[in-house]
Coordinates of C-alpha atoms in Angstrom, one line a residue:
Chain A
M2 CA -9.9 -94.0 63.2
F3 CA -7.5 -91.2 63.3
T4 CA -7.5 -87.7 61.7
R5 CA -4.5 -86.6 59.9
R6 CA -3.0 -83.5 61.3
E7 CA -2.4 -80.6 58.9
P8 CA 1.2 -79.7 59.0
K9 CA 1.5 -76.3 60.5
I10 CA 4.0 -74.0 59.0
D11 CA 5.5 -71.7 61.6
D12 CA 7.5 -68.7 60.4
Q13 CA 9.9 -69.3 63.2
E14 CA 10.6 -72.8 62.2
L15 CA 11.3 -72.1 58.6
A16 CA 15.0 -72.1 57.8
H17 CA 16.5 -68.7 57.1
I18 CA 17.4 -68.4 53.5
P19 CA 19.7 -65.5 52.6
G20 CA 18.1 -63.2 50.0
A21 CA 14.6 -64.5 50.7
E22 CA 13.6 -61.8 53.1
P23 CA 10.5 -59.8 52.5
Q24 CA 11.2 -57.2 49.9
N25 CA 9.4 -54.2 51.3
R26 CA 10.8 -54.1 54.8
I27 CA 12.4 -50.8 55.6
D28 CA 16.1 -51.1 55.1
V29 CA 17.6 -51.0 58.7
W30 CA 20.8 -49.3 57.5
W31 CA 18.8 -46.1 56.9
W32 CA 19.1 -45.7 60.7
L33 CA 22.9 -45.3 60.3
V34 CA 22.4 -42.5 57.8
A35 CA 20.0 -40.9 60.2
L36 CA 22.4 -41.3 63.1
V37 CA 25.3 -39.6 61.2
A38 CA 23.0 -36.8 60.0
G39 CA 21.8 -36.4 63.5
I40 CA 25.3 -36.1 64.9
I41 CA 26.0 -33.3 62.4
I42 CA 22.9 -31.5 63.3
I43 CA 23.4 -31.8 67.1
L44 CA 27.0 -30.6 66.7
A45 CA 25.9 -27.6 64.6
V46 CA 23.1 -26.7 67.0
A47 CA 24.9 -27.3 70.3
M48 CA 28.2 -25.7 69.3
P49 CA 27.5 -23.3 66.4
D50 CA 31.1 -22.1 66.9
P51 CA 32.9 -23.7 65.2
Y52 CA 30.7 -26.4 63.7
W53 CA 28.0 -24.3 62.1
R54 CA 30.6 -21.9 60.9
I55 CA 32.5 -24.8 59.3
I56 CA 29.4 -26.0 57.5
L57 CA 28.6 -22.5 56.2
F58 CA 32.2 -22.1 55.1
V59 CA 32.5 -25.5 53.2
R60 CA 29.0 -25.3 51.7
D61 CA 30.2 -24.3 48.2
G62 CA 32.8 -27.1 48.5
I63 CA 30.0 -29.6 48.9
T64 CA 28.4 -28.3 45.8
I65 CA 31.6 -28.7 43.8
T66 CA 32.2 -32.2 45.2
V67 CA 28.6 -33.3 44.3
L68 CA 28.7 -31.6 40.9
I69 CA 32.0 -33.3 39.9
T70 CA 30.9 -36.7 41.2
V71 CA 27.5 -36.7 39.5
V72 CA 28.6 -35.3 36.2
S73 CA 31.6 -37.5 35.9
F74 CA 29.5 -40.5 36.9
I75 CA 27.0 -39.9 34.1
F76 CA 29.8 -39.5 31.5
M77 CA 31.6 -42.6 32.8
L78 CA 28.5 -44.7 32.3
F79 CA 28.7 -44.0 28.6
V80 CA 32.4 -44.5 28.4
G81 CA 32.1 -47.7 30.4
M82 CA 29.3 -49.0 28.1
L83 CA 31.3 -48.2 25.0
G84 CA 34.5 -49.6 26.5
G85 CA 32.7 -52.8 27.6
L86 CA 31.2 -53.3 24.2
G87 CA 34.7 -52.7 22.7
R88 CA 36.3 -55.3 25.0
I89 CA 33.9 -58.0 23.8
S90 CA 33.8 -56.8 20.2
K91 CA 35.0 -59.0 17.3
N92 CA 36.1 -55.9 15.5
R93 CA 39.9 -56.0 15.9
A94 CA 40.5 -52.2 15.9
F95 CA 37.7 -51.4 18.3
N96 CA 38.8 -54.2 20.6
L97 CA 42.5 -53.2 20.5
I98 CA 41.8 -49.5 21.3
T99 CA 39.6 -50.3 24.2
T100 CA 41.8 -52.9 25.7
L101 CA 44.8 -50.6 25.4
Y102 CA 42.9 -47.8 27.1
V103 CA 41.8 -50.0 30.0
E104 CA 45.2 -51.5 30.5
L105 CA 47.1 -48.2 30.4
V106 CA 44.7 -46.2 32.5
R107 CA 44.5 -48.8 35.2
G108 CA 48.2 -48.7 35.6
V109 CA 48.6 -45.0 36.5
P110 CA 47.5 -43.7 39.9
L111 CA 44.4 -41.5 39.8
L112 CA 46.1 -38.6 41.6
V113 CA 48.9 -38.6 39.0
Q114 CA 46.3 -38.7 36.2
L115 CA 44.4 -35.7 37.6
I116 CA 47.6 -33.7 38.0
W117 CA 48.6 -34.6 34.4
W118 CA 45.3 -33.5 33.0
Y119 CA 45.4 -30.2 34.9
F120 CA 49.0 -29.2 34.6
A121 CA 50.4 -31.1 31.6
F122 CA 47.5 -31.4 29.2
P123 CA 46.9 -27.6 28.8
V124 CA 50.6 -27.1 28.0
V125 CA 50.4 -29.9 25.4
I126 CA 47.4 -28.1 23.8
Q127 CA 49.2 -24.8 23.8
Q128 CA 52.3 -26.3 22.2
I129 CA 50.3 -27.9 19.4
G130 CA 48.5 -24.6 19.0
R131 CA 51.8 -22.7 18.6
W132 CA 53.2 -25.3 16.1
T133 CA 50.0 -25.4 13.9
G134 CA 49.1 -21.7 14.4
I135 CA 45.6 -22.4 15.6
S136 CA 45.2 -19.4 17.9
F137 CA 42.5 -20.7 20.3
M138 CA 44.6 -23.7 21.1
A139 CA 47.7 -21.6 21.7
T140 CA 45.9 -19.5 24.2
Y141 CA 44.1 -22.4 25.9
R142 CA 43.5 -21.9 29.6
A143 CA 42.8 -24.8 31.9
N144 CA 39.3 -24.9 33.4
A145 CA 39.8 -26.8 36.6
I146 CA 36.2 -28.2 36.8
V147 CA 36.1 -29.4 33.2
L148 CA 39.5 -31.0 33.4
A149 CA 38.7 -32.7 36.7
I150 CA 35.5 -34.1 35.3
F151 CA 37.4 -35.2 32.2
G152 CA 40.1 -36.8 34.4
F153 CA 37.7 -38.7 36.5
T154 CA 35.7 -39.9 33.5
F155 CA 38.8 -41.0 31.7
C156 CA 40.2 -43.0 34.7
Y157 CA 36.9 -44.4 36.1
G158 CA 35.7 -45.1 32.6
A159 CA 38.4 -47.8 32.3
Y160 CA 37.3 -49.5 35.5
M161 CA 33.7 -49.1 34.4
S162 CA 34.5 -50.8 31.1
E163 CA 35.6 -53.9 32.9
I164 CA 32.5 -53.9 34.9
F165 CA 30.3 -53.7 31.8
R166 CA 32.4 -56.3 30.1
A167 CA 31.9 -58.8 32.9
G168 CA 28.2 -57.9 33.2
I169 CA 27.6 -58.5 29.5
Q170 CA 29.6 -61.7 29.6
S171 CA 27.6 -63.0 32.6
I172 CA 24.4 -63.2 30.4
P173 CA 24.1 -66.7 29.0
K174 CA 25.0 -67.0 25.3
G175 CA 21.6 -68.4 24.6
Q176 CA 19.9 -65.1 25.1
M177 CA 21.9 -63.5 22.3
E178 CA 21.3 -66.5 20.1
A179 CA 17.6 -66.4 20.7
A180 CA 17.4 -62.8 19.9
R181 CA 19.4 -63.2 16.7
S182 CA 17.4 -66.2 15.6
L183 CA 14.3 -63.9 15.8
G184 CA 15.9 -61.7 13.3
M185 CA 17.3 -58.9 15.5
S186 CA 20.5 -57.3 14.6
Y187 CA 23.5 -57.4 17.0
F188 CA 22.7 -54.0 18.3
Q189 CA 19.0 -54.6 18.6
A190 CA 19.8 -57.7 20.6
M191 CA 22.3 -55.8 22.8
R192 CA 19.9 -53.0 23.4
H193 CA 16.7 -54.9 24.1
V194 CA 17.9 -58.2 25.5
I195 CA 21.5 -58.2 26.7
L196 CA 22.0 -54.8 28.3
P197 CA 18.8 -54.6 30.3
Q198 CA 19.8 -57.9 31.9
A199 CA 23.4 -56.9 32.3
I200 CA 22.6 -53.6 33.9
R201 CA 20.8 -55.4 36.7
V202 CA 23.9 -57.6 37.2
I203 CA 26.4 -54.7 37.3
L204 CA 24.3 -52.4 39.5
P205 CA 26.0 -53.3 42.7
P206 CA 29.6 -52.8 41.4
V207 CA 28.5 -49.6 39.5
G208 CA 27.0 -48.3 42.8
N209 CA 30.3 -49.0 44.5
E210 CA 32.1 -47.1 41.8
F211 CA 29.9 -44.1 42.5
I212 CA 30.7 -44.2 46.2
S213 CA 34.4 -44.6 45.6
L214 CA 34.2 -41.7 43.1
L215 CA 32.6 -39.6 45.7
K216 CA 35.4 -40.2 48.1
D217 CA 38.2 -40.0 45.4
S218 CA 36.8 -36.6 44.3
S219 CA 38.7 -35.3 47.3
L220 CA 41.8 -35.7 45.2
V221 CA 40.9 -32.7 43.2
S222 CA 41.9 -30.5 46.1
A223 CA 45.4 -31.1 44.8
V224 CA 44.6 -29.4 41.5
A225 CA 43.3 -26.0 42.7
L226 CA 39.6 -26.9 42.9
A227 CA 37.7 -25.7 45.9
D228 CA 35.9 -28.9 46.8
L229 CA 34.8 -30.0 50.3
T230 CA 38.3 -31.2 51.3
R231 CA 40.0 -28.1 50.0
R232 CA 37.6 -25.8 51.7
G233 CA 38.2 -27.6 54.9
R234 CA 41.9 -27.0 54.6
E235 CA 41.3 -23.4 54.0
F236 CA 39.1 -23.0 57.0
M237 CA 41.7 -24.7 59.2
A238 CA 44.5 -22.5 57.8
V239 CA 42.7 -19.5 59.3
N240 CA 41.3 -20.8 62.5
F241 CA 43.7 -23.6 63.2
N242 CA 41.3 -26.1 64.8
P243 CA 42.1 -29.5 63.1
I244 CA 40.0 -31.7 65.3
E245 CA 36.7 -29.9 64.7
V246 CA 37.3 -29.2 61.0
W247 CA 38.4 -32.7 59.9
T248 CA 35.8 -34.4 62.1
M249 CA 33.1 -32.3 60.5
I250 CA 34.5 -32.9 57.0
A251 CA 34.7 -36.7 57.6
L252 CA 31.0 -36.7 58.9
L253 CA 29.9 -34.8 55.8
Y254 CA 31.6 -37.3 53.5
L255 CA 30.2 -40.1 55.5
V256 CA 26.6 -38.9 55.4
M257 CA 26.9 -38.6 51.6
T258 CA 28.4 -42.0 51.0
L259 CA 26.0 -43.8 53.4
F260 CA 23.1 -42.1 51.8
S261 CA 24.3 -43.1 48.3
A262 CA 24.8 -46.7 49.4
R263 CA 21.1 -46.8 50.6
I264 CA 19.9 -45.4 47.3
V265 CA 21.9 -47.9 45.3
N266 CA 20.5 -50.7 47.5
W267 CA 17.0 -49.4 47.0
I268 CA 17.4 -49.3 43.2
E269 CA 19.0 -52.8 43.3
R270 CA 15.9 -54.2 45.1
R271 CA 13.5 -52.5 42.8
T272 CA 15.0 -53.9 39.7
K273 CA 15.6 -57.4 40.9
F274 CA 14.3 -60.3 38.9
E275 CA 14.7 -64.0 39.1
R276 CA 16.6 -65.9 36.6
Chain B
M177 CA 7.7 -79.7 -4.9
E178 CA 10.0 -76.7 -4.4
S179 CA 12.7 -77.1 -1.9
I180 CA 12.8 -74.3 0.6
I181 CA 16.1 -75.2 2.2
Y182 CA 19.1 -76.2 0.1
L183 CA 22.5 -77.1 1.5
E184 CA 25.3 -77.7 -0.9
D185 CA 28.6 -79.4 0.3
V186 CA 28.5 -77.7 3.7
H187 CA 31.6 -78.0 5.8
K188 CA 32.1 -76.7 9.3
R189 CA 35.3 -76.7 11.3
F190 CA 35.7 -75.6 14.9
G191 CA 39.5 -75.2 15.1
R192 CA 40.7 -78.7 14.5
V193 CA 37.3 -80.4 14.9
H194 CA 35.7 -81.1 11.6
A195 CA 32.1 -81.0 12.7
L196 CA 30.4 -81.2 9.3
R197 CA 32.0 -83.0 6.4
G198 CA 30.3 -82.2 3.2
V199 CA 26.5 -82.2 3.9
N200 CA 24.1 -82.1 1.0
L201 CA 20.5 -81.7 1.8
R202 CA 17.3 -80.5 0.2
I203 CA 14.2 -79.9 2.3
Q204 CA 10.8 -79.5 0.7
K205 CA 8.2 -77.0 1.6
G206 CA 5.9 -78.5 4.2
E207 CA 8.2 -81.3 5.0
V208 CA 8.9 -82.5 8.5
L209 CA 12.4 -83.6 8.8
V210 CA 13.9 -85.3 11.8
I211 CA 17.6 -85.6 12.3
V212 CA 18.9 -88.3 14.6
G213 CA 22.4 -89.5 15.4
P214 CA 24.8 -90.0 18.2
S215 CA 26.0 -87.0 20.2
G216 CA 28.8 -85.1 18.5
S217 CA 27.6 -86.3 15.1
G218 CA 26.9 -82.7 13.9
K219 CA 23.1 -82.6 14.1
S220 CA 22.9 -79.4 16.1
T221 CA 25.7 -77.8 14.0
L222 CA 23.8 -78.6 10.8
L223 CA 20.7 -77.0 12.2
R224 CA 22.5 -73.9 13.4
C225 CA 24.1 -73.6 9.9
I226 CA 20.6 -73.3 8.4
N227 CA 20.0 -70.0 10.2
Q228 CA 23.7 -69.1 10.4
L229 CA 24.0 -69.1 14.1
E230 CA 27.1 -71.0 13.0
Q231 CA 28.7 -69.7 9.9
C232 CA 29.7 -72.7 7.7
T233 CA 33.4 -72.9 6.8
S234 CA 32.6 -73.7 3.2
G235 CA 29.6 -74.6 1.0
K236 CA 26.4 -72.9 0.2
V237 CA 23.2 -72.5 2.2
T238 CA 20.1 -71.3 0.4
V239 CA 16.9 -70.6 2.2
D240 CA 13.7 -69.6 0.5
G241 CA 15.7 -68.7 -2.6
I242 CA 18.0 -66.4 -0.7
C243 CA 21.7 -67.3 -0.5
L244 CA 23.1 -66.8 2.9
D245 CA 26.3 -65.0 2.2
S246 CA 25.8 -61.4 3.5
A247 CA 24.8 -60.1 6.9
Q248 CA 21.8 -58.4 5.4
N249 CA 20.6 -61.6 3.8
I250 CA 21.1 -63.4 7.1
N251 CA 18.9 -61.1 9.1
A252 CA 16.3 -61.2 6.4
V253 CA 16.2 -65.0 6.3
R254 CA 16.3 -65.3 10.1
Q255 CA 12.9 -63.6 10.3
E256 CA 11.5 -66.4 8.2
I257 CA 13.1 -69.1 10.3
G258 CA 11.9 -69.7 13.9
M259 CA 14.2 -71.5 16.2
V260 CA 13.5 -73.5 19.4
F261 CA 16.5 -74.3 21.7
Q262 CA 17.2 -77.1 24.1
S263 CA 17.5 -74.6 27.0
F264 CA 14.5 -72.5 26.0
N265 CA 16.4 -69.2 26.1
L266 CA 13.4 -67.1 27.0
F267 CA 14.4 -63.5 27.8
A268 CA 14.6 -63.6 31.6
H269 CA 13.9 -59.9 32.2
L270 CA 10.6 -59.9 30.3
T271 CA 7.2 -61.3 31.0
V272 CA 5.9 -64.1 28.8
L273 CA 3.8 -61.6 26.8
D274 CA 6.8 -59.2 26.3
N275 CA 8.9 -62.2 25.2
L276 CA 6.4 -62.7 22.4
V277 CA 6.0 -59.0 21.6
L278 CA 9.6 -57.8 21.5
A279 CA 10.8 -59.2 18.2
Q280 CA 7.4 -58.4 16.5
K281 CA 7.9 -54.8 17.6
V282 CA 11.6 -54.4 16.9
V283 CA 12.0 -56.5 13.8
R284 CA 8.6 -56.7 12.2
R285 CA 7.6 -53.2 13.3
R286 CA 4.1 -54.2 14.2
K287 CA 1.9 -51.9 16.2
K288 CA 1.6 -52.6 19.9
E289 CA -2.0 -53.7 19.9
E290 CA -1.5 -55.9 16.9
S291 CA 1.5 -57.7 18.3
R292 CA -0.2 -58.2 21.7
Q293 CA -3.2 -59.7 20.0
I294 CA -1.0 -62.1 18.0
A295 CA 1.0 -63.0 21.2
L296 CA -2.2 -63.7 23.2
D297 CA -3.7 -65.8 20.4
L298 CA -0.5 -67.9 20.2
L299 CA -0.4 -68.4 24.0
K300 CA -3.9 -69.7 23.7
K301 CA -2.8 -72.0 21.0
V302 CA 0.1 -73.5 23.0
G303 CA -2.3 -73.8 25.9
I304 CA -1.0 -71.3 28.5
P305 CA -2.9 -68.1 28.1
E306 CA -3.1 -67.6 31.9
K307 CA 0.7 -67.2 32.1
A308 CA 0.9 -64.1 29.9
H309 CA 2.0 -61.9 32.7
A310 CA 4.3 -64.3 34.5
Y311 CA 8.1 -64.2 34.3
P312 CA 9.9 -67.2 32.6
S313 CA 11.5 -68.2 35.9
H314 CA 8.0 -68.9 37.3
L315 CA 7.1 -71.4 34.6
S316 CA 7.9 -75.1 34.4
G317 CA 10.3 -76.4 31.7
G318 CA 7.5 -77.6 29.6
Q319 CA 5.6 -74.3 29.8
Q320 CA 8.8 -72.3 29.0
Q321 CA 9.4 -74.4 25.9
R322 CA 5.9 -73.9 24.7
V323 CA 6.3 -70.1 25.2
A324 CA 9.6 -70.4 23.3
I325 CA 7.7 -72.1 20.4
A326 CA 5.0 -69.4 20.5
R327 CA 7.7 -66.7 20.5
A328 CA 9.2 -68.1 17.3
L329 CA 5.7 -68.5 15.8
A330 CA 4.9 -64.9 16.5
M331 CA 7.2 -63.9 13.7
N332 CA 5.2 -65.9 11.2
P333 CA 8.1 -68.0 10.2
R334 CA 8.0 -70.2 7.1
I335 CA 10.3 -72.7 8.7
M336 CA 10.8 -73.9 12.2
L337 CA 14.0 -75.4 13.6
F338 CA 13.9 -77.4 16.8
D339 CA 17.3 -78.2 18.5
E340 CA 16.6 -81.0 20.9
P341 CA 13.5 -79.3 22.3
T342 CA 12.6 -82.0 24.8
S343 CA 16.0 -83.0 26.0
A344 CA 16.1 -80.6 29.1
L345 CA 12.6 -81.5 30.2
D346 CA 11.2 -83.8 32.9
P347 CA 9.6 -86.9 31.3
E348 CA 6.0 -85.8 32.2
M349 CA 6.5 -82.4 30.4
I350 CA 7.8 -83.9 27.2
K351 CA 4.3 -84.7 25.9
E352 CA 2.9 -81.2 26.2
V353 CA 5.7 -79.9 24.0
L354 CA 5.5 -82.7 21.5
D355 CA 1.7 -82.2 21.2
V356 CA 2.3 -78.6 20.2
M357 CA 4.9 -79.7 17.7
L358 CA 2.6 -82.3 16.3
A359 CA -0.2 -79.8 15.8
L360 CA 2.2 -77.5 14.0
A361 CA 3.3 -80.4 11.7
K362 CA -0.3 -81.1 10.9
E363 CA -0.8 -77.4 9.8
G364 CA 1.9 -78.0 7.2
M365 CA 4.8 -76.0 8.7
T366 CA 8.2 -76.9 7.4
M367 CA 10.0 -78.3 10.3
V368 CA 13.6 -79.5 10.9
V369 CA 13.8 -81.3 14.2
V370 CA 16.9 -82.6 16.0
S371 CA 15.4 -85.0 18.5
H372 CA 15.6 -88.5 20.0
E373 CA 11.8 -88.7 20.4
M374 CA 11.2 -91.6 18.1
G375 CA 7.5 -91.5 18.8
F376 CA 7.3 -88.1 17.5
A377 CA 9.5 -89.0 14.5
R378 CA 7.2 -91.9 13.7
A379 CA 4.0 -89.8 14.0
A380 CA 5.1 -86.6 12.3
A381 CA 8.2 -87.0 10.2
N382 CA 8.1 -87.3 6.4
R383 CA 11.8 -88.2 6.4
I384 CA 14.5 -89.1 8.9
I385 CA 18.1 -88.4 8.5
F386 CA 20.7 -90.4 10.4
M387 CA 24.0 -88.5 10.9
D388 CA 27.3 -89.8 12.1
E389 CA 30.7 -88.1 12.2
G390 CA 29.6 -84.9 10.4
Q391 CA 28.0 -86.7 7.5
I392 CA 24.5 -87.8 6.5
L393 CA 24.8 -91.6 6.6
E394 CA 21.3 -92.5 5.7
E395 CA 17.9 -91.0 5.0
A396 CA 14.5 -92.6 4.6
P397 CA 10.9 -92.3 5.7
P398 CA 10.5 -93.3 9.3
D399 CA 8.8 -96.7 8.8
V400 CA 11.6 -97.7 6.3
L401 CA 14.4 -96.5 8.5
F402 CA 13.0 -98.0 11.7
T403 CA 12.3 -101.4 10.2
S404 CA 15.2 -101.9 7.7
P405 CA 18.1 -99.6 8.2
K406 CA 20.8 -100.1 5.6
H407 CA 24.0 -99.3 7.6
E408 CA 25.4 -101.2 10.6
R409 CA 25.9 -97.9 12.4
T410 CA 22.3 -97.0 12.0
K411 CA 21.1 -100.4 13.2
L412 CA 23.3 -100.2 16.3
F413 CA 22.1 -96.6 17.1
L414 CA 18.5 -97.4 16.6
S415 CA 18.6 -100.6 18.6
K416 CA 19.9 -98.5 21.5
V417 CA 17.4 -95.7 21.1
L418 CA 14.3 -97.7 20.4
Q419 CA 15.0 -100.0 23.3
S420 CA 14.3 -97.3 25.9

């Protein structure tokens, strides 16, 4: 007589399956965020001159950078959704306009676009105002922040449209058919069935867009906006200490991007579902 | 008997493929109709033309006295027609309960409590009340298909369409789905079923239609069609299907 041995499952013996890790473990990359933040604090405390002075000086630049990034990002989500819906729309006009928009915008460098919106666009408005005699257009003055946000939204909205299009198209056709067969209209099906699933699919690329936007926002220093980069340049012009200034600016950008990446990762894991 | 579905000379073309070539069909209220035929014969297309998931190229489809020619009519009629798909198509981001509640809320505008109660009752009816809060990916194929049937029933449809409901299932799960369908047929639901389940056809169908190359080749009650098919093509097909 023999007894059958219960197979023992040892955690160590189980094959490692990517993506099957326990969900609630603290994300180890937070340590990197802490490390960079720590370096900034150590530098500021150990050598207040120049590091603490730099931070104080560029503080309002950080505000501008964050403001432009966050506001543009919110607008570009709407533009992206609209553009994405247009790209898959059967309505010829809607489809043509959005496709044209995406193709044109993606073909022009972001810096050139920003410069165009800031320097050329106001003149165009003024010209039109003069021809038509509408006075508030003729005396239009460029608002740097508004035009920067507009420029970013316009440019990134095109990339975002493609992300939304791909995300929506990645949802199996049967989901739409099932929703329609239950009597939902196209928009009801989009809103309640397709988009909630598509958003989870596009979260990683959309998060990446946020991070590249944060970095690309430094381009506005070319159009007279006192963002983080520009404030750094101003500080350096007076004190002439490039190593300290640009190291500190780089660290400040780094801590913001690393932090954003962790937030994106956290949201991604919270909203995950199995297909 | 009044006919609830009426197809008149329906044609459907996909580019150069002529999928339906002049289909005429009347379906009575309470009738259970099973459509059989080789793959590519247009069975699924015909079914999808009834609720206009495919718009027919020409011809007239009338459901419940409403002619399907405008978008408004189509949405109205779709509420009356439940559809069950081969690949289940449950909403992957919602729990089983929410799958059943969503359309009731959005389309029928039922109150939350009411729609939940209807959903729970239906889950009991299809035999999986304990899975109400599970996600579709955690269910077996047979369970998913039963949820899909319940989801369609939650809209109180007058007609149910089944597009090969058991073809994607493991053999041991087919019965649980067919049992639900049989019960539904006994209750007097009007059903149009595309399926190769000849056992189901024999037990439940009032009439069987054999389709080939986009046309209805033959139609008869199951015992007649199974024992004495008229066409050679039907004989050949049945001999292959019934063998297995």
